[in-house]
Amino acid sequence: MRNTKVLVEGAVVSGIYTLLFLMSMYIPFFSIFSLFILPLPFIIYLYRHNLKAGLLLWAVTFGVSLAFGGPNGIIITLFSGLTGIVMGELYRRKKSAFAVLLGASLANLLNMLGTIVIAQVLMGINFVKELEAQFQTAIGTAEEFYRSSGQDPSQIEKFKEQVELIPMMLPTYIIGGAVILAFLTHLAARMLMKRLRYDIPSFPPFREWNLPKSFLWYYIVAIVLTFSTPDKGTALYIVTINLYMILSFVLIIQGFTVIFYYAWIKNWKRKRIILLIILLFLLNSFLPIPLEVVKFLGIIDLGFMIKKRLKPKH
């Protein structure tokens, strides 16, 4: 009886996934959200049953996606299914929100790398070269605009230097995209599953986030590598700039937790905090100092735990 119920529910969930899949394929606006919505049927079904049932659902949806979407459909279902199964299993095992975020991020990272390899091997698409070609086209258009408007095209040289770094920073974009996508999927899953009255872990308040202290040592290693001035374009250079950018972003997040903790102690209103953050980013667009200060706060907090030294007033 239970097996029949599981199969019937699997058929219903498969139908829901097929509807969402078709919407993502043929409705441009919906496709923006599909990457973090499509894993939801897998998450809920696996959470309600078990890993075996989730894998069976994944196998069924492969056939459906191939019938309606061809090779592109297979890639979409591979992507969403793996993320959904990993998250559903972690939810079922009552893991923390950070553990779910880590697992989903690794699944997304594997999906992205797999997509790049498939595109290269089966379709002959080189993402790095395609990216370089697009930016070169953009640079050419900008130079033409400067000439036609009577301005000195040499002003665009700094922009060129920044653009040349973009293909080398592809690992940073992939890792960042994987984490952001995992975070959005978790938020969507939690909103839906709370309505279904399932117990889903939530993140602690942002002010209480404390990243591992080891990130500070990794950042020091990145700084040392930066001062070693590796030759541009070499593997060491690519590793260095990506490591530095990722860890800088991590430390900025830690720095913002200090600001939020201080605001909580002082009972600042939410509007005041939002205005402060907007002001920091606006100022940083002119001079890259404000976010460096925030990063310094993150470094100090990881090294000396300044949030523990700030005592709330009772």
Tab-separated table of C-alpha atoms in Angstrom:
chain	number	residue	atom	x	y	z
A	1	MET	CA	0.000	0.000	0.000
A	2	ARG	CA	2.786	2.397	0.927
A	3	ASN	CA	4.712	1.602	-2.262
A	4	THR	CA	1.598	2.397	-4.304
A	5	LYS	CA	1.220	5.720	-2.476
A	6	VAL	CA	4.884	6.584	-3.112
A	7	LEU	CA	4.524	5.777	-6.823
A	8	VAL	CA	1.315	7.793	-7.183
A	9	GLU	CA	2.868	10.749	-5.416
A	10	GLY	CA	5.964	10.353	-7.587
A	11	ALA	CA	3.805	10.541	-10.710
A	12	VAL	CA	2.137	13.723	-9.426
A	13	VAL	CA	5.476	15.321	-8.522
A	14	SER	CA	6.868	14.296	-11.917
A	15	GLY	CA	3.924	16.061	-13.551
A	16	ILE	CA	4.570	19.194	-11.497
A	17	TYR	CA	8.241	19.123	-12.468
A	18	THR	CA	7.293	18.677	-16.143
A	19	LEU	CA	5.027	21.746	-15.960
A	20	LEU	CA	7.773	23.836	-14.332
A	21	PHE	CA	10.293	22.481	-16.858
A	22	LEU	CA	8.109	23.458	-19.844
A	23	MET	CA	7.530	26.911	-18.359
A	24	SER	CA	11.280	27.382	-17.980
A	25	MET	CA	11.846	26.294	-21.589
A	26	TYR	CA	9.191	28.451	-23.244
A	27	ILE	CA	8.490	31.419	-20.931
A	28	PRO	CA	11.520	33.774	-20.962
A	29	PHE	CA	10.595	35.613	-17.748
A	30	PHE	CA	10.106	32.378	-15.799
A	31	SER	CA	13.445	30.966	-16.980
A	32	ILE	CA	15.193	33.576	-14.804
A	33	PHE	CA	13.802	31.875	-11.689
A	34	SER	CA	13.847	28.301	-12.959
A	35	LEU	CA	17.355	27.500	-11.719
A	36	PHE	CA	16.297	27.729	-8.069
A	37	ILE	CA	12.651	26.638	-8.542
A	38	LEU	CA	13.160	23.427	-10.542
A	39	PRO	CA	14.977	21.614	-7.676
A	40	LEU	CA	11.953	22.093	-5.366
A	41	PRO	CA	9.939	19.017	-6.491
A	42	PHE	CA	12.981	16.786	-5.877
A	43	ILE	CA	13.596	18.376	-2.465
A	44	ILE	CA	10.047	17.880	-1.224
A	45	TYR	CA	9.625	14.359	-2.625
A	46	LEU	CA	12.924	13.106	-1.202
A	47	TYR	CA	12.258	14.798	2.135
A	48	ARG	CA	8.910	13.017	2.383
A	49	HIS	CA	10.297	9.613	1.388
A	50	ASN	CA	13.943	8.577	0.950
A	51	LEU	CA	16.987	8.760	-1.279
A	52	LYS	CA	15.957	5.762	-3.389
A	53	ALA	CA	12.596	7.346	-4.174
A	54	GLY	CA	14.300	10.621	-5.080
A	55	LEU	CA	16.709	8.903	-7.471
A	56	LEU	CA	13.799	7.071	-9.115
A	57	LEU	CA	11.984	10.386	-9.623
A	58	TRP	CA	15.176	11.838	-11.129
A	59	ALA	CA	15.398	8.926	-13.593
A	60	VAL	CA	11.773	9.451	-14.674
A	61	THR	CA	12.256	13.187	-15.207
A	62	PHE	CA	15.275	12.497	-17.432
A	63	GLY	CA	12.968	10.720	-19.872
A	64	VAL	CA	10.420	13.536	-19.741
A	65	SER	CA	13.039	16.252	-20.239
A	66	LEU	CA	14.587	14.389	-23.178
A	67	ALA	CA	11.164	14.046	-24.842
A	68	PHE	CA	10.272	17.727	-24.441
A	69	GLY	CA	13.630	19.487	-24.398
A	70	GLY	CA	16.195	17.264	-26.103
A	71	PRO	CA	19.847	17.542	-24.986
A	72	ASN	CA	19.234	20.951	-23.388
A	73	GLY	CA	16.436	19.417	-21.336
A	74	ILE	CA	18.761	16.678	-20.116
A	75	ILE	CA	21.284	19.287	-18.934
A	76	ILE	CA	18.576	21.266	-17.102
A	77	THR	CA	17.258	18.165	-15.335
A	78	LEU	CA	20.778	17.002	-14.498
A	79	PHE	CA	21.428	20.385	-12.918
A	80	SER	CA	18.176	20.775	-10.989
A	81	GLY	CA	17.890	17.094	-10.026
A	82	LEU	CA	21.331	16.803	-8.456
A	83	THR	CA	20.860	20.001	-6.441
A	84	GLY	CA	17.371	18.958	-5.346
A	85	ILE	CA	18.448	15.473	-4.291
A	86	VAL	CA	21.439	16.740	-2.296
A	87	MET	CA	19.342	19.372	-0.521
A	88	GLY	CA	16.394	17.044	0.068
A	89	GLU	CA	18.641	14.410	1.638
A	90	LEU	CA	20.357	16.975	3.867
A	91	TYR	CA	16.990	18.353	4.980
A	92	ARG	CA	15.792	14.804	5.669
A	93	ARG	CA	18.843	14.194	7.852
A	94	LYS	CA	18.085	17.406	9.798
A	95	LYS	CA	21.364	19.093	8.883
A	96	SER	CA	21.944	22.783	9.602
A	97	ALA	CA	21.215	25.533	7.093
A	98	PHE	CA	24.949	26.101	6.567
A	99	ALA	CA	25.463	22.377	5.858
A	100	VAL	CA	22.639	22.506	3.307
A	101	LEU	CA	24.164	25.635	1.745
A	102	LEU	CA	27.552	23.927	1.481
A	103	GLY	CA	26.092	20.749	-0.024
A	104	ALA	CA	23.944	22.655	-2.519
A	105	SER	CA	26.876	24.909	-3.459
A	106	LEU	CA	29.073	21.879	-4.191
A	107	ALA	CA	26.264	20.317	-6.237
A	108	ASN	CA	25.816	23.550	-8.211
A	109	LEU	CA	29.571	23.812	-8.715
A	110	LEU	CA	29.687	20.250	-10.057
A	111	ASN	CA	26.727	21.035	-12.313
A	112	MET	CA	28.354	24.160	-13.726
A	113	LEU	CA	31.660	22.438	-14.384
A	114	GLY	CA	29.812	19.513	-15.975
A	115	THR	CA	27.867	21.892	-18.208
A	116	ILE	CA	31.091	23.568	-19.343
A	117	VAL	CA	32.692	20.185	-20.128
A	118	ILE	CA	29.587	18.955	-21.989
A	119	ALA	CA	29.407	22.185	-23.983
A	120	GLN	CA	33.102	21.872	-24.879
A	121	VAL	CA	33.115	18.166	-25.772
A	122	LEU	CA	29.703	17.683	-27.401
A	123	MET	CA	28.910	21.141	-28.773
A	124	GLY	CA	32.376	22.571	-29.350
A	125	ILE	CA	31.595	25.660	-27.261
A	126	ASN	CA	34.527	27.119	-25.339
A	127	PHE	CA	33.053	29.400	-22.669
A	128	VAL	CA	36.327	31.208	-21.990
A	129	LYS	CA	36.907	32.025	-25.665
A	130	GLU	CA	33.270	33.008	-26.118
A	131	LEU	CA	33.538	35.315	-23.130
A	132	GLU	CA	36.751	36.858	-24.435
A	133	ALA	CA	35.184	37.397	-27.876
A	134	GLN	CA	32.157	39.151	-26.402
A	135	PHE	CA	34.279	41.476	-24.303
A	136	GLN	CA	36.570	42.254	-27.220
A	137	THR	CA	33.487	43.219	-29.226
A	138	ALA	CA	32.351	45.442	-26.363
A	139	ILE	CA	35.775	47.099	-26.193
A	140	GLY	CA	35.744	47.727	-29.947
A	141	THR	CA	32.302	49.322	-29.709
A	142	ALA	CA	33.447	51.532	-26.823
A	143	GLU	CA	36.566	52.645	-28.717
A	144	GLU	CA	34.464	53.500	-31.768
A	145	PHE	CA	32.138	55.538	-29.575
A	146	TYR	CA	35.081	57.475	-28.102
A	147	ARG	CA	36.442	58.259	-31.579
A	148	SER	CA	33.080	59.297	-33.021
A	149	SER	CA	32.410	61.577	-30.046
A	150	GLY	CA	35.840	63.224	-30.368
A	151	GLN	CA	37.174	61.849	-27.090
A	152	ASP	CA	40.558	60.295	-26.474
A	153	PRO	CA	40.272	56.473	-26.843
A	154	SER	CA	43.285	56.054	-24.552
A	155	GLN	CA	40.918	56.606	-21.617
A	156	ILE	CA	39.562	53.160	-22.249
A	157	GLU	CA	42.908	51.478	-21.548
A	158	LYS	CA	42.122	51.005	-17.861
A	159	PHE	CA	38.818	49.460	-18.823
A	160	LYS	CA	40.679	47.112	-21.185
A	161	GLU	CA	42.965	45.942	-18.388
A	162	GLN	CA	39.964	45.145	-16.199
A	163	VAL	CA	38.187	43.328	-19.018
A	164	GLU	CA	41.239	41.162	-19.691
A	165	LEU	CA	41.008	39.865	-16.116
A	166	ILE	CA	37.404	38.690	-16.502
A	167	PRO	CA	38.117	35.369	-18.317
A	168	MET	CA	40.866	34.621	-15.773
A	169	MET	CA	38.385	35.176	-12.948
A	170	LEU	CA	35.911	32.623	-14.301
A	171	PRO	CA	36.503	30.327	-11.245
A	172	THR	CA	35.418	33.178	-8.927
A	173	TYR	CA	32.254	33.765	-10.953
A	174	ILE	CA	31.437	30.052	-11.011
A	175	ILE	CA	31.954	29.602	-7.255
A	176	GLY	CA	30.073	32.807	-6.456
A	177	GLY	CA	27.204	31.814	-8.753
A	178	ALA	CA	27.022	28.340	-7.192
A	179	VAL	CA	26.768	29.773	-3.656
A	180	ILE	CA	24.206	32.458	-4.569
A	181	LEU	CA	22.056	29.923	-6.420
A	182	ALA	CA	22.218	27.533	-3.450
A	183	PHE	CA	21.187	30.337	-1.093
A	184	LEU	CA	18.194	31.315	-3.275
A	185	THR	CA	17.124	27.673	-3.611
A	186	HIS	CA	17.267	27.256	0.174
A	187	LEU	CA	15.119	30.367	0.678
A	188	ALA	CA	12.564	29.154	-1.860
A	189	ALA	CA	12.512	25.650	-0.352
A	190	ARG	CA	12.116	26.971	3.163
A	191	MET	CA	9.230	29.276	2.196
A	192	LEU	CA	7.390	26.444	0.462
A	193	MET	CA	8.082	23.752	3.050
A	194	LYS	CA	7.109	25.996	5.952
A	195	ARG	CA	3.696	26.320	4.306
A	196	LEU	CA	3.576	22.526	4.177
A	197	ARG	CA	4.481	22.558	7.901
A	198	TYR	CA	7.805	20.795	7.530
A	199	ASP	CA	10.618	21.564	9.948
A	200	ILE	CA	13.310	23.176	7.817
A	201	PRO	CA	16.474	24.732	9.342
A	202	SER	CA	16.995	28.470	9.043
A	203	PHE	CA	20.155	30.542	9.176
A	204	PRO	CA	20.922	32.294	12.459
A	205	PRO	CA	20.582	36.109	12.438
A	206	PHE	CA	23.181	37.632	10.124
A	207	ARG	CA	24.832	39.473	13.022
A	208	GLU	CA	25.656	36.091	14.629
A	209	TRP	CA	27.418	34.629	11.597
A	210	ASN	CA	30.993	33.594	12.325
A	211	LEU	CA	32.999	32.172	9.456
A	212	PRO	CA	35.855	29.729	10.154
A	213	LYS	CA	39.024	31.406	11.408
A	214	SER	CA	40.989	29.407	8.824
A	215	PHE	CA	39.734	31.836	6.163
A	216	LEU	CA	42.022	34.452	7.725
A	217	TRP	CA	45.082	32.255	7.166
A	218	TYR	CA	44.017	31.531	3.596
A	219	TYR	CA	43.745	35.280	3.032
A	220	ILE	CA	47.274	35.793	4.345
A	221	VAL	CA	48.489	33.127	1.900
A	222	ALA	CA	46.678	34.967	-0.915
A	223	ILE	CA	48.354	38.243	0.105
A	224	VAL	CA	51.789	36.588	0.078
A	225	LEU	CA	51.092	35.124	-3.375
A	226	THR	CA	50.002	38.566	-4.593
A	227	PHE	CA	53.277	40.125	-3.445
A	228	SER	CA	55.198	37.394	-5.253
A	229	THR	CA	53.922	39.025	-8.504
A	230	PRO	CA	53.408	35.899	-10.634
A	231	ASP	CA	53.535	36.375	-14.398
A	232	LYS	CA	50.215	37.436	-15.882
A	233	GLY	CA	48.281	34.583	-17.488
A	234	THR	CA	50.141	31.796	-15.666
A	235	ALA	CA	48.334	29.202	-13.579
A	236	LEU	CA	49.774	30.729	-10.371
A	237	TYR	CA	48.493	34.155	-11.399
A	238	ILE	CA	44.983	32.825	-12.043
A	239	VAL	CA	44.962	30.953	-8.713
A	240	THR	CA	46.213	34.042	-6.882
A	241	ILE	CA	43.666	36.544	-8.202
A	242	ASN	CA	40.768	34.122	-7.732
A	243	LEU	CA	41.833	33.171	-4.205
A	244	TYR	CA	42.280	36.827	-3.297
A	245	MET	CA	38.884	37.883	-4.708
A	246	ILE	CA	36.941	35.034	-3.091
A	247	LEU	CA	38.540	35.516	0.328
A	248	SER	CA	38.119	39.299	0.137
A	249	PHE	CA	34.411	38.782	-0.451
A	250	VAL	CA	34.236	36.343	2.485
A	251	LEU	CA	35.955	38.824	4.799
A	252	ILE	CA	33.652	41.637	3.654
A	253	ILE	CA	30.672	39.466	4.644
A	254	GLN	CA	32.271	38.914	8.054
A	255	GLY	CA	32.822	42.661	8.354
A	256	PHE	CA	29.165	43.352	7.661
A	257	THR	CA	28.210	40.963	10.472
A	258	VAL	CA	30.150	43.266	12.827
A	259	ILE	CA	28.238	46.293	11.546
A	260	PHE	CA	24.902	44.483	11.969
A	261	TYR	CA	25.890	43.352	15.464
A	262	TYR	CA	26.816	46.906	16.459
A	263	ALA	CA	23.534	48.182	14.978
A	264	TRP	CA	21.650	45.557	17.014
A	265	ILE	CA	23.389	46.668	20.213
A	266	LYS	CA	22.546	50.315	19.501
A	267	ASN	CA	18.958	49.430	18.524
A	268	TRP	CA	19.261	51.065	15.131
A	269	LYS	CA	16.169	50.984	12.964
A	270	ARG	CA	16.292	48.856	9.822
A	271	LYS	CA	16.058	51.934	7.565
A	272	ARG	CA	19.211	53.337	9.120
A	273	ILE	CA	21.158	50.119	8.474
A	274	ILE	CA	19.943	49.932	4.861
A	275	LEU	CA	20.911	53.562	4.226
A	276	LEU	CA	24.370	52.917	5.702
A	277	ILE	CA	24.933	49.899	3.436
A	278	ILE	CA	23.755	51.810	0.346
A	279	LEU	CA	26.047	54.693	1.275
A	280	LEU	CA	29.022	52.348	1.667
A	281	PHE	CA	28.507	50.855	-1.798
A	282	LEU	CA	27.929	54.278	-3.404
A	283	LEU	CA	31.121	55.647	-1.883
A	284	ASN	CA	33.003	52.514	-2.910
A	285	SER	CA	32.086	53.157	-6.562
A	286	PHE	CA	34.214	56.350	-6.390
A	287	LEU	CA	36.976	55.243	-4.028
A	288	PRO	CA	37.577	51.575	-3.082
A	289	ILE	CA	38.006	52.498	0.578
A	290	PRO	CA	34.670	51.827	2.368
A	291	LEU	CA	34.552	48.111	1.544
A	292	GLU	CA	38.236	47.821	2.451
A	293	VAL	CA	37.305	49.188	5.877
A	294	VAL	CA	34.494	46.625	6.105
A	295	LYS	CA	36.954	43.903	5.114
A	296	PHE	CA	39.358	45.110	7.805
A	297	LEU	CA	36.522	44.761	10.347
A	298	GLY	CA	36.064	41.179	9.148
A	299	ILE	CA	39.773	40.454	9.564
A	300	ILE	CA	39.789	41.893	13.084
A	301	ASP	CA	36.645	39.968	14.004
A	302	LEU	CA	38.058	36.644	12.796
A	303	GLY	CA	41.364	37.313	14.529
A	304	PHE	CA	40.189	38.862	17.796
A	305	MET	CA	36.413	38.128	17.944
A	306	ILE	CA	35.437	41.751	18.476
A	307	LYS	CA	31.712	40.917	18.426
A	308	LYS	CA	32.204	39.028	21.704
A	309	ARG	CA	33.815	42.118	23.186
A	310	LEU	CA	30.841	44.284	22.260
A	311	LYS	CA	28.357	43.836	25.076
A	312	PRO	CA	24.670	44.550	24.473
A	313	LYS	CA	23.064	46.969	26.915
A	314	HIS	CA	20.315	45.467	29.037
